[in-house]
Amino acid sequence: MNMLEENASIGFIILDSNWHYIYANQYGASVLNRSPEDLIGKMAWTEFPAVIRHATYSHFHQARRSGEEVVFKEYVKLSNQWIHVNAYPVGDNLHVIIRKTEMLANHEAIENNLYQKYTDYVQDLITLTATDGTLLYVSVSIKGLLGYELEDMYGANMLSFCHPEDLDGLKKIFMTEDTDIRNEQGTISCRFLHKKGWYVWFENNSKWLLDEKGKRTQNLGIWRDISERKIGEERFLQAQRLGQFGSFERDLEEDTILWSDEMFRIHGLQPAVRIDLSKAIELIQPDDREKVWLATKQAVLSGVSDTEYRITRQDGEVRHLRSQIERVILDGGRIAVRGLIHDITTHKQIENELIQSKAKLEIAQEIAGLGHYEWDIIHNMVYLSDELTALFGCHNAVKQMPVETLIDSIHPDDQSNAKAAIKNALLKGSLDLVYRVVVREEVRILHTLARTSYDEWGRALCLFGTVQDITVQKQTEELLRKTEKLHVAGQLAAGIAHEIRNPLTALKGFVKLMCHASEESKMRYYHIMQEEFNRIELILGELLILAKPQAVAYMPHDPFLILEEVIQLLNTEAIMNNVEIILCGDSTLPTVNCERNQIKQVFVNVIKNAIEAMPLGGILTITSLKQGNDVILTFVDQGQGISEDRLPRIGEPFYTTKEKGTGLGMMVSFTIIEEHHGCISYQSKLGVGTSVNIQLPASEQ
């Protein structure tokens, strides 16, 4: 633009998108009989309304619509002269160059000069070669592209720089004997040797220059560096190999199809450029050929289509393919289809395996009484599996519901506990809950395990879990507990009979004494007899607790007091086995939220095992303490001990270290403590003794 400003015979004007003057040099304004200051900011057609009827108006609009330069001549009445106008759009603006007609000859010289500058500074490589490939001219860009100096190239044959694998294609340009085709031009891609030893990819657009007789004289070539594009193409081919998809193109008027190399590999054929249409159809399984034909027809009619089909390769292997097809218009208006083929055989195999696994899982869930659910926390909807729909007694059509509706189906006595457990699961990430539901007037016991998923900000998104009907299991466990209670009661019968016999003997004696005693003595005898009756009542009460079914009710109880009652019950048996029971530790323990009789059953099992582990007698030390939010009870005997290989199996059904034991006692004990959210642990050494730790959570104050 500086050159135009300095040249007094060339005008330069810029119009914005609304046809306002935003720039004009001195000559451009003078042609319009104005100064630059008079034009800036004014609209062209308002300032010069007569122009609307002249060539300038239509050509300016044409340049803006087409986006291409428009050249024309115009007579300017204001300055009484003919001008030559070039108008070309730049972004939203229109640039206008104005020259006197006598300047056109000088302009051609300027164009030649600009062409020389273009060939010197353009990034593409420009060559002019003789008919045998000898370089007659090469642009200076050769230095940046291939590292050669100009003097290295003049007189050299460009074929000698070509990659051996691309030489045949380049020779076709220079070595063909067909010289009858006039104005011959073409495009080819090949690699040229860089001065430092590597090869660079170029795309060549060439054109033969002919003499008056139509013979070739020189070849003008423009070579563009396409290395980055080739890298992209190679990556695309690699993606095809790794992703197992190929590309194709079919001209509907031809009997062959253009296939990529990966297409041939997928079909088990040797790579080529094209394949016969009949051969390609032959590979498709007969049952799927019509499907492929309809997909192609749909693509032609609507523009796109998508289908899946099977092929049988030459080696007999069946492959599943997915085809995505689109319609394209080729040169000359011919219709073609092109698209991608994806080998989805592996996906189909996995899909079939998943279908089979799902079917097996559904059968397993049905057998185990197991169902699953998913709570979308954001939308507050719970999605139920078919098994859960049946477990909750829902109508078959009901597959989802708000979480409040699901909680309402829980037994009223368990709802508050369920709500607290769900709230805790959203905070801590997991849920483990046993609760009851009433289904058609029948109480069922269910056990759910679930995990919470969160987003990147820690917001709870989903709670996914399983539900199992454990009604039969719980009934079986309760039966085992009752059986174990009766078993313990039977074992204690001798000691209890002895314990009752002593106060009965005393009572019989006092009855006889009362017949001849004074009133003062009778009152004293009465108080003694009352104490003996109370002792008998206590012993029988403890025995009934072991034998009589009790309703499960979790309430705060003093664990130390429960221990004292159990020790009083078992003290006679301990004495009979020469075992001394010592209770020490903190007698002011916090209460434990528990079912009193179940905890008693656990203490009875642990103490009886300790007594039986000391056949020659010994000391059983029971300590109690508060540790954090837990109550710890430790039972240490001086028995025979348990080997390390047997310790992990304590608590398994029917596993016992006693000769006549059933193994059910400790299994029941473990289950009871787990239901109370506590734990039991064993430590033992052969010949030294065993230590049993029972940990129970203290009640919330």
XYZ file of C-alpha atoms in Angstrom:
701
model
C 0.000 0.000 0.000
C 2.949 2.304 0.605
C 3.943 1.877 -3.046
C 0.435 2.876 -4.117
C 0.469 5.904 -1.869
C 3.757 7.106 -3.318
C 2.704 6.558 -6.947
C 0.748 9.613 -8.130
C -0.851 7.667 -11.012
C -2.347 4.796 -9.004
C -5.393 5.296 -6.807
C -6.276 3.105 -3.839
C -9.653 3.092 -2.078
C -11.073 0.819 0.667
C -14.832 0.439 1.280
C -16.213 -1.285 4.398
C -19.078 -3.822 4.441
C -21.658 -0.967 4.406
C -19.985 0.775 1.423
C -18.457 3.556 3.530
C -15.071 4.977 2.567
C -12.522 4.036 5.216
C -9.391 4.852 3.164
C -8.472 6.784 -0.022
C -5.098 7.951 -1.220
C -4.644 11.334 -2.907
C -4.941 10.133 -6.526
C -7.936 7.895 -5.802
C -9.810 10.839 -4.247
C -8.799 13.221 -7.060
C -10.334 10.879 -9.691
C -13.637 11.421 -7.849
C -12.948 15.196 -7.677
C -12.666 15.020 -3.871
C -9.969 15.105 -1.218
C -9.371 12.055 1.027
C -10.757 13.986 4.015
C -14.021 14.654 2.132
C -14.581 10.924 1.455
C -13.723 9.180 4.763
C -16.860 8.021 6.604
C -19.297 8.728 3.732
C -21.315 6.128 1.868
C -20.278 5.682 -1.766
C -23.790 5.464 -3.300
C -25.125 8.393 -1.268
C -22.140 10.586 -2.164
C -22.290 9.610 -5.875
C -25.871 8.438 -6.641
C -25.318 8.593 -10.413
C -22.820 5.733 -10.152
C -25.651 3.296 -9.418
C -26.494 3.362 -13.134
C -22.909 2.654 -14.245
C -20.620 -0.384 -14.396
C -18.927 0.379 -11.067
C -22.045 -0.393 -9.022
C -22.685 -3.832 -10.544
C -19.012 -4.861 -10.620
C -18.429 -3.894 -6.986
C -21.407 -6.039 -5.909
C -20.218 -8.891 -8.133
C -16.785 -8.863 -6.469
C -18.313 -8.992 -3.007
C -20.778 -11.797 -3.910
C -18.232 -14.009 -5.710
C -15.336 -13.319 -3.367
C -13.100 -12.941 -6.430
C -11.336 -10.041 -8.128
C -13.257 -8.116 -10.831
C -11.444 -6.087 -13.525
C -13.241 -3.490 -15.683
C -12.991 -0.037 -17.331
C -15.103 2.952 -16.292
C -15.552 6.535 -17.588
C -15.487 9.104 -14.764
C -17.423 12.183 -15.771
C -16.229 14.221 -12.793
C -12.593 14.030 -13.975
C -13.391 13.445 -17.675
C -11.166 10.373 -18.044
C -11.250 6.624 -18.588
C -9.813 4.510 -15.753
C -8.865 0.872 -15.324
C -10.366 -0.624 -12.090
C -9.401 -3.737 -10.077
C -11.857 -4.539 -7.253
C -11.244 -7.475 -4.891
C -12.677 -8.370 -1.472
C -10.399 -8.633 1.583
C -12.370 -9.891 4.568
C -15.463 -7.683 4.933
C -13.826 -4.819 3.023
C -13.527 -4.126 -0.706
C -10.157 -2.905 -2.024
C -10.234 -0.814 -5.230
C -7.187 0.007 -7.378
C -7.601 2.782 -9.982
C -5.115 3.399 -12.837
C -5.123 5.505 -15.955
C -5.497 3.371 -19.074
C -2.102 4.538 -20.410
C -0.478 2.987 -17.332
C -1.450 -0.578 -18.358
C 1.709 -1.134 -20.365
C 3.797 -0.166 -17.348
C 1.603 -2.425 -15.238
C 2.595 -5.504 -17.278
C 6.220 -4.775 -16.527
C 5.348 -4.467 -12.829
C 3.541 -7.821 -12.970
C 6.583 -9.492 -14.470
C 8.679 -8.033 -11.675
C 6.195 -9.260 -9.054
C 6.211 -12.741 -10.640
C 9.974 -12.845 -10.279
C 9.632 -11.859 -6.637
C 6.969 -14.548 -6.187
C 9.197 -17.284 -7.543
C 12.021 -16.067 -5.301
C 10.079 -15.873 -2.049
C 7.201 -18.347 -2.293
C 7.549 -21.430 -0.050
C 6.633 -23.894 -2.827
C 9.368 -25.198 -5.106
C 9.078 -24.042 -8.756
C 11.020 -25.851 -11.487
C 11.439 -25.624 -15.218
C 12.904 -28.745 -16.814
C 13.811 -30.018 -20.248
C 11.999 -32.993 -21.746
C 14.511 -35.427 -20.225
C 14.181 -33.989 -16.700
C 17.260 -31.713 -16.764
C 16.718 -28.703 -14.532
C 16.727 -25.393 -16.415
C 15.396 -23.296 -13.554
C 14.719 -23.866 -9.843
C 13.393 -21.350 -7.311
C 15.442 -20.283 -4.291
C 13.038 -22.150 -1.972
C 15.076 -25.288 -2.802
C 17.478 -24.233 -0.050
C 14.867 -24.304 2.703
C 13.048 -27.391 1.427
C 15.907 -29.724 0.408
C 19.069 -27.947 1.607
C 20.661 -27.520 -1.865
C 22.219 -24.365 -3.317
C 21.008 -23.188 -6.735
C 24.366 -24.027 -8.342
C 23.971 -27.623 -7.059
C 20.790 -28.044 -9.091
C 21.262 -26.324 -12.466
C 22.082 -28.915 -15.134
C 21.253 -31.846 -12.805
C 18.523 -34.329 -13.650
C 15.663 -34.219 -11.184
C 15.080 -37.973 -11.631
C 18.364 -38.622 -9.814
C 16.934 -37.040 -6.628
C 13.764 -39.146 -6.611
C 13.172 -42.023 -4.159
C 13.641 -45.406 -5.941
C 10.105 -46.521 -5.042
C 8.610 -43.359 -6.630
C 10.840 -43.261 -9.723
C 8.459 -45.092 -12.033
C 5.691 -42.601 -11.392
C 7.971 -39.628 -12.079
C 9.369 -41.224 -15.251
C 5.866 -41.374 -16.708
C 5.897 -37.580 -16.865
C 9.195 -37.265 -18.756
C 9.739 -40.568 -20.552
C 6.384 -41.076 -22.234
C 6.556 -41.055 -26.023
C 3.005 -39.781 -26.451
C 3.471 -36.186 -27.576
C 0.149 -35.730 -29.372
C -1.722 -34.588 -26.271
C -1.605 -30.806 -26.160
C -1.516 -28.722 -22.978
C -0.848 -31.894 -20.961
C -0.858 -31.460 -17.162
C -1.120 -33.722 -14.125
C -0.450 -34.328 -10.438
C 1.918 -36.787 -8.803
C 3.293 -37.390 -5.294
C 6.886 -38.528 -4.741
C 9.849 -38.218 -2.378
C 13.018 -36.204 -3.052
C 16.378 -36.731 -1.381
C 17.363 -34.022 1.109
C 20.995 -32.903 1.077
C 21.409 -34.346 4.600
C 20.242 -37.792 3.580
C 16.539 -38.119 4.353
C 13.570 -37.930 1.970
C 10.866 -35.245 1.792
C 7.370 -35.849 0.377
C 6.224 -33.477 -2.405
C 3.051 -33.125 -4.422
C 3.730 -31.936 -7.983
C 1.422 -30.036 -10.305
C 3.087 -29.978 -13.716
C 2.281 -28.633 -17.125
C 4.060 -29.152 -20.464
C 4.930 -26.074 -22.519
C 4.522 -26.726 -26.255
C 6.037 -25.114 -29.335
C 4.182 -23.992 -32.484
C 4.101 -27.603 -33.727
C 2.590 -28.940 -30.505
C 5.746 -30.660 -29.313
C 6.871 -30.574 -25.695
C 9.691 -28.195 -24.975
C 9.724 -27.590 -21.245
C 7.895 -28.778 -18.133
C 6.756 -26.230 -15.567
C 6.327 -27.774 -12.122
C 5.146 -26.504 -8.734
C 6.212 -28.782 -5.883
C 4.538 -28.495 -2.463
C 5.952 -30.062 0.711
C 3.301 -32.541 1.928
C 5.375 -34.313 4.588
C 2.967 -33.411 7.370
C 0.025 -34.590 5.300
C 1.800 -37.878 4.593
C 2.454 -38.320 8.309
C -1.264 -37.769 8.905
C -2.141 -40.276 6.176
C 0.248 -42.825 7.678
C -1.309 -42.295 11.081
C -4.731 -42.764 9.512
C -3.593 -46.026 7.907
C -2.162 -47.109 11.256
C -5.463 -46.233 12.915
C -7.216 -48.359 10.292
C -4.952 -51.301 11.109
C -5.312 -50.916 14.859
C -9.021 -50.136 14.740
C -9.649 -52.830 12.116
C -11.537 -50.598 9.714
C -11.009 -49.931 6.034
C -12.363 -47.472 3.481
C -13.936 -47.932 0.059
C -15.368 -45.978 -2.863
C -17.627 -47.308 -5.609
C -18.669 -45.513 -8.774
C -22.168 -46.868 -9.447
C -21.451 -46.907 -13.189
C -18.380 -49.158 -12.817
C -17.984 -52.864 -12.017
C -15.034 -52.409 -9.653
C -14.619 -50.943 -6.159
C -11.700 -48.900 -4.845
C -10.509 -50.521 -1.577
C -7.921 -49.463 0.991
C -5.229 -51.986 1.965
C -7.010 -52.657 5.259
C -10.153 -53.688 3.372
C -8.191 -56.450 1.640
C -6.663 -57.551 4.951
C -10.102 -57.728 6.607
C -11.367 -59.894 3.741
C -8.237 -62.076 3.748
C -7.044 -60.985 0.288
C -3.780 -59.668 -1.108
C -3.735 -55.836 -1.271
C -4.558 -54.206 -4.596
C -6.102 -50.957 -5.740
C -9.477 -52.245 -6.836
C -11.581 -55.383 -6.595
C -14.272 -56.657 -8.930
C -17.782 -55.973 -7.679
C -18.778 -59.599 -8.226
C -15.831 -60.810 -6.139
C -16.736 -58.453 -3.290
C -20.382 -59.624 -3.333
C -19.269 -63.263 -3.408
C -17.514 -62.810 -0.033
C -20.735 -61.587 1.649
C -22.816 -64.372 3.187
C -25.879 -65.073 0.974
C -28.365 -64.262 3.768
C -26.868 -60.769 4.161
C -26.408 -59.723 0.516
C -29.857 -58.180 0.207
C -29.237 -56.226 3.432
C -26.047 -54.711 1.933
C -27.828 -53.929 -1.347
C -30.649 -52.140 0.519
C -28.116 -50.156 2.579
C -26.380 -49.003 -0.609
C -29.723 -48.051 -2.131
C -30.675 -46.089 0.984
C -27.352 -44.204 0.878
C -27.990 -43.241 -2.758
C -31.514 -42.045 -1.956
C -31.070 -40.365 1.448
C -27.332 -39.655 1.571
C -26.232 -41.994 4.388
C -26.866 -45.499 5.695
C -25.527 -47.937 8.269
C -25.689 -51.739 8.324
C -24.074 -54.858 9.747
C -23.388 -58.046 7.829
C -21.178 -61.142 7.691
C -18.515 -62.271 5.269
C -16.790 -65.600 4.735
C -13.084 -65.169 4.015
C -11.203 -67.453 1.644
C -9.776 -69.305 4.658
C -13.347 -70.088 5.789
C -13.388 -67.734 8.767
C -16.635 -65.829 9.326
C -16.218 -62.132 10.193
C -18.820 -59.598 11.315
C -18.582 -56.189 9.623
C -20.279 -52.856 10.123
C -20.625 -50.579 7.090
C -21.207 -46.812 7.162
C -22.007 -45.480 3.685
C -22.506 -41.983 2.250
C -23.413 -40.701 -1.189
C -20.943 -38.495 -3.115
C -21.045 -36.738 -6.491
C -17.976 -37.269 -8.694
C -16.691 -35.133 -11.579
C -19.175 -35.110 -14.407
C -22.119 -35.549 -12.029
C -21.662 -39.312 -11.603
C -23.019 -40.756 -8.324
C -20.749 -42.849 -6.127
C -20.868 -44.265 -2.598
C -17.966 -44.288 -0.198
C -17.596 -45.221 3.435
C -15.919 -47.203 6.163
C -16.001 -50.896 6.991
C -15.309 -51.829 10.622
C -14.431 -55.384 11.616
C -16.631 -55.920 14.703
C -16.085 -59.683 15.036
C -14.391 -59.343 18.427
C -17.130 -57.005 19.624
C -19.782 -59.488 18.505
C -18.033 -62.307 20.362
C -17.839 -60.194 23.512
C -21.471 -59.171 23.071
C -22.553 -62.815 22.785
C -20.478 -63.721 25.841
C -22.087 -60.867 27.772
C -25.546 -62.025 26.726
C -24.745 -65.550 27.907
C -23.195 -64.224 31.124
C -26.252 -62.061 31.736
C -28.551 -65.047 31.201
C -26.473 -67.163 33.595
C -26.380 -64.318 36.116
C -30.154 -63.980 35.951
C -30.523 -67.719 36.580
C -28.052 -67.507 39.484
C -29.901 -64.504 40.914
C -33.195 -66.350 40.646
C -31.784 -69.432 42.395
C -30.083 -67.375 45.120
C -33.041 -65.048 45.590
C -30.738 -62.181 44.628
C -31.707 -58.972 42.863
C -30.005 -55.669 42.105
C -30.987 -52.015 42.089
C -29.577 -48.649 41.061
C -30.548 -45.398 42.735
C -30.053 -42.357 40.503
C -29.512 -39.858 43.323
C -29.650 -36.771 41.093
C -33.105 -37.648 39.691
C -34.174 -39.603 42.817
C -35.276 -42.716 40.915
C -34.557 -46.318 41.936
C -34.349 -48.863 39.102
C -35.216 -52.435 40.166
C -34.328 -55.745 38.561
C -37.068 -58.304 37.931
C -36.003 -60.280 41.016
C -36.365 -57.202 43.234
C -39.739 -56.388 41.737
C -40.904 -59.807 42.913
C -39.170 -59.495 46.316
C -40.928 -56.203 47.084
C -44.230 -57.459 45.752
C -44.405 -54.799 43.020
C -46.456 -55.079 39.863
C -44.385 -56.524 36.994
C -44.680 -53.294 35.025
C -43.146 -51.253 37.875
C -39.386 -51.110 37.258
C -38.585 -47.760 38.846
C -39.845 -45.615 41.691
C -38.765 -42.761 43.986
C -36.603 -43.881 46.906
C -39.325 -42.739 49.359
C -41.747 -45.273 47.854
C -39.176 -48.026 48.291
C -38.541 -47.063 51.938
C -42.306 -47.109 52.599
C -42.334 -50.798 51.658
C -39.884 -51.568 54.501
C -41.289 -52.809 57.813
C -42.259 -49.767 59.948
C -39.977 -50.867 62.806
C -36.952 -50.918 60.430
C -37.591 -47.725 58.459
C -35.708 -45.317 60.738
C -32.684 -47.625 60.778
C -32.830 -47.938 56.974
C -32.967 -44.157 56.490
C -29.959 -43.687 58.788
C -28.011 -46.428 56.948
C -28.756 -44.857 53.534
C -27.685 -41.423 54.756
C -24.457 -42.931 56.080
C -23.873 -44.726 52.754
C -24.023 -41.438 50.848
C -21.322 -40.023 53.130
C -19.047 -43.057 53.567
C -19.587 -44.879 50.270
C -20.995 -48.264 51.338
C -24.175 -49.837 52.682
C -24.640 -53.101 54.606
C -28.161 -53.439 55.973
C -30.518 -56.189 57.108
C -34.194 -55.224 57.233
C -37.697 -56.635 56.910
C -40.427 -56.113 54.335
C -44.046 -57.229 54.412
C -45.041 -58.930 51.158
C -48.613 -60.141 50.913
C -48.934 -60.233 54.739
C -45.723 -62.270 55.023
C -42.628 -60.841 56.687
C -39.446 -61.389 54.650
C -35.903 -60.574 55.817
C -33.636 -58.949 53.207
C -29.914 -58.164 53.159
C -28.550 -55.389 50.947
C -24.951 -54.524 50.055
C -24.277 -51.370 48.039
C -21.593 -48.939 46.920
C -21.884 -45.202 46.219
C -20.254 -43.564 43.178
C -19.270 -39.895 43.182
C -18.455 -37.238 40.595
C -15.152 -35.341 40.466
C -16.430 -32.840 43.041
C -17.343 -35.580 45.537
C -21.082 -35.329 44.909
C -22.960 -38.629 45.292
C -24.334 -39.713 41.904
C -25.475 -43.311 42.205
C -25.981 -46.051 44.787
C -25.730 -49.505 43.208
C -26.350 -52.645 45.214
C -27.716 -56.139 45.546
C -30.551 -57.475 47.685
C -30.838 -61.065 48.871
C -33.779 -62.741 50.564
C -32.211 -64.258 53.708
C -35.473 -65.228 55.422
C -34.701 -68.954 55.294
C -31.104 -68.311 56.344
C -32.241 -66.267 59.354
C -34.776 -68.923 60.302
C -32.028 -71.534 60.096
C -29.694 -69.396 62.214
C -32.408 -68.930 64.827
C -33.009 -72.678 64.875
C -29.279 -73.253 65.362
C -29.258 -70.779 68.227
C -32.164 -72.529 69.902
C -30.448 -75.871 69.376
C -27.247 -74.530 70.848
C -29.161 -73.093 73.817
C -30.741 -76.465 74.512
C -27.353 -78.146 74.092
C -25.817 -75.768 76.652
C -28.777 -76.214 78.996
C -28.347 -79.990 78.834
C -24.645 -79.708 79.589
C -25.411 -77.453 82.567
C -28.153 -79.720 83.906
C -25.905 -81.582 86.363
C -24.405 -78.431 87.779
C -27.790 -76.724 87.974
C -29.337 -79.767 89.700
C -26.512 -79.674 92.246
C -26.959 -75.893 92.613
C -30.691 -76.305 93.267
C -30.270 -79.327 95.524
C -28.182 -77.388 98.070
C -30.825 -74.714 98.817
C -33.566 -77.385 98.730
C -31.713 -79.381 101.397
C -31.425 -76.224 103.488
C -35.107 -75.476 102.971
C -36.145 -78.967 104.110
C -34.065 -78.589 107.277
C -35.456 -75.157 108.081
C -39.026 -76.419 107.553
C -38.438 -79.057 110.222
C -36.799 -76.515 112.548
C -39.694 -74.094 112.174
C -42.054 -76.688 113.660
C -40.382 -76.307 117.083
C -38.787 -72.818 116.793
C -39.751 -69.671 118.607
C -41.351 -66.750 116.840
C -38.021 -64.881 116.703
C -36.242 -67.909 115.271
C -39.059 -68.516 112.782
C -38.619 -64.972 111.420
C -34.861 -65.517 111.044
C -35.417 -68.911 109.425
C -37.962 -67.300 107.116
C -35.454 -64.718 105.833
C -32.846 -67.447 105.205
C -35.419 -69.558 103.355
C -36.453 -66.511 101.297
C -32.837 -66.023 100.171
C -32.618 -69.689 99.159
C -35.877 -69.394 97.200
C -34.495 -66.311 95.420
C -31.345 -68.250 94.528
C -33.397 -71.121 93.079
C -35.533 -68.612 91.138
C -32.409 -66.922 89.737
C -30.858 -70.205 88.599
C -34.101 -71.387 86.969
C -34.531 -67.986 85.324
C -31.084 -68.148 83.768
C -31.786 -71.691 82.593
C -35.062 -70.599 81.009
C -33.261 -67.745 79.244
C -31.075 -70.317 77.489
C -33.942 -72.634 76.602
C -36.926 -70.331 76.018
C -37.288 -68.386 72.739
C -37.001 -64.644 73.267
C -38.196 -61.736 71.126
C -35.284 -59.816 69.583
C -35.179 -56.293 71.015
C -32.031 -54.164 70.908
C -31.784 -51.981 74.013
C -28.967 -50.414 76.070
C -27.621 -52.907 78.647
C -24.680 -52.976 81.054
C -22.208 -55.601 79.727
C -20.518 -55.934 83.135
C -23.831 -56.821 84.796
C -24.571 -59.400 82.067
C -21.154 -60.940 82.703
C -21.839 -61.204 86.449
C -25.143 -62.999 85.811
C -23.526 -65.508 83.414
C -20.636 -66.147 85.850
C -23.146 -66.819 88.628
C -24.883 -69.358 86.390
C -21.659 -71.138 85.346
C -19.734 -70.835 88.631
C -20.963 -74.223 89.888
C -19.729 -75.993 86.738
C -16.437 -74.137 87.048
C -15.996 -75.260 90.649
C -16.837 -78.839 89.674
C -14.008 -78.663 87.082
C -11.573 -77.048 89.561
C -11.675 -73.734 87.596
C -11.658 -70.349 89.302
C -13.365 -67.468 87.461
C -11.949 -64.008 88.222
C -13.823 -60.918 86.965
C -11.854 -57.692 87.086
C -11.541 -54.416 85.241
C -13.855 -51.444 84.885
C -17.269 -52.141 86.453
C -18.663 -48.802 85.238
C -18.665 -49.568 81.546
C -20.882 -47.643 79.121
C -23.991 -49.470 78.021
C -24.087 -51.530 74.826
C -27.070 -51.474 72.477
C -27.756 -55.208 72.308
C -30.204 -58.073 72.640
C -29.453 -59.107 76.231
C -30.157 -62.833 75.904
C -28.085 -63.189 72.723
C -25.061 -61.552 74.391
C -25.560 -63.878 77.377
C -25.501 -66.830 74.977
C -22.147 -65.609 73.571
C -20.644 -65.201 77.063
C -21.907 -68.684 78.060
C -20.273 -70.245 74.964
C -16.927 -68.484 75.520
C -16.762 -69.272 79.289
C -17.853 -72.926 78.799
C -15.163 -73.354 76.098
C -12.578 -71.916 78.518
C -13.671 -74.281 81.345
C -13.546 -77.299 79.013
C -10.106 -76.228 77.747
C -8.743 -76.677 81.348
C -9.511 -80.361 82.245
C -6.970 -80.227 85.069
C -8.318 -76.942 86.389
C -6.945 -73.433 86.264
C -7.876 -69.778 86.319
C -10.160 -67.977 83.857
C -9.513 -64.217 83.996
C -12.155 -61.903 82.538
C -11.281 -58.229 82.136
C -13.372 -55.332 80.870
C -12.414 -51.859 79.717
C -13.596 -48.951 77.570
C -11.440 -48.173 74.536
C -12.521 -45.178 72.453
C -16.162 -45.758 71.526
C -15.939 -49.508 72.148
C -16.242 -51.896 75.072
C -13.530 -54.576 75.140
C -14.087 -57.856 77.043
C -11.128 -60.265 77.293
C -11.343 -63.913 78.398
C -7.927 -65.494 79.191
C -7.691 -69.167 80.194
C -4.794 -71.429 81.147
C -5.885 -74.284 78.918
C -4.196 -76.434 76.320
C -4.239 -73.718 73.615
C -5.009 -73.906 69.883
C -2.464 -74.358 67.071
C -1.904 -71.468 64.650
C -3.238 -73.426 61.660
C -6.573 -73.981 63.431
C -7.141 -70.433 64.676
C -8.417 -69.005 61.338
C -11.112 -71.699 61.137
C -12.757 -70.952 64.492
C -16.320 -69.852 63.846
C -16.800 -72.050 60.757
C -19.896 -74.278 60.889
C -19.206 -77.743 62.318
C -15.524 -76.996 62.901
C -14.466 -77.781 66.484
C -11.340 -78.694 68.475
C -13.373 -80.670 71.039
C -13.862 -84.415 70.732
C -17.664 -84.293 71.071
C -18.239 -80.694 69.940
C -20.480 -79.602 67.049
C -18.760 -76.335 66.122
C -22.128 -74.556 66.166
C -21.551 -72.688 69.424
C -18.840 -70.374 68.151
C -20.488 -70.042 64.754
C -23.617 -68.747 66.496
C -21.467 -66.509 68.708
C -19.647 -64.998 65.726
C -22.965 -64.332 63.985
C -24.481 -62.662 67.056
C -21.478 -60.360 67.565
C -21.419 -59.417 63.857
C -25.120 -58.536 64.036
C -24.237 -56.274 66.968
C -21.561 -54.599 64.746
C -18.765 -55.984 66.900
C -16.025 -58.539 66.372
C -14.390 -61.556 68.043
C -10.678 -62.306 67.793
C -8.600 -65.233 69.085
C -4.997 -65.452 70.239
C -3.596 -68.743 71.445
C -0.403 -70.655 72.139
C -0.187 -74.408 72.638
C 0.455 -75.364 76.255
C -0.066 -71.772 77.490
C -3.717 -70.906 76.911
C -6.157 -68.917 74.802
C -7.263 -65.280 74.843
C -10.643 -64.294 73.392
C -11.369 -60.601 72.723
C -14.934 -59.420 72.199
C -15.353 -55.850 70.954
C -18.787 -54.193 71.023
C -19.692 -50.584 70.139
C -20.884 -48.499 73.067
C -24.398 -47.034 72.916
C -24.697 -43.472 71.684
C -25.267 -41.224 74.685
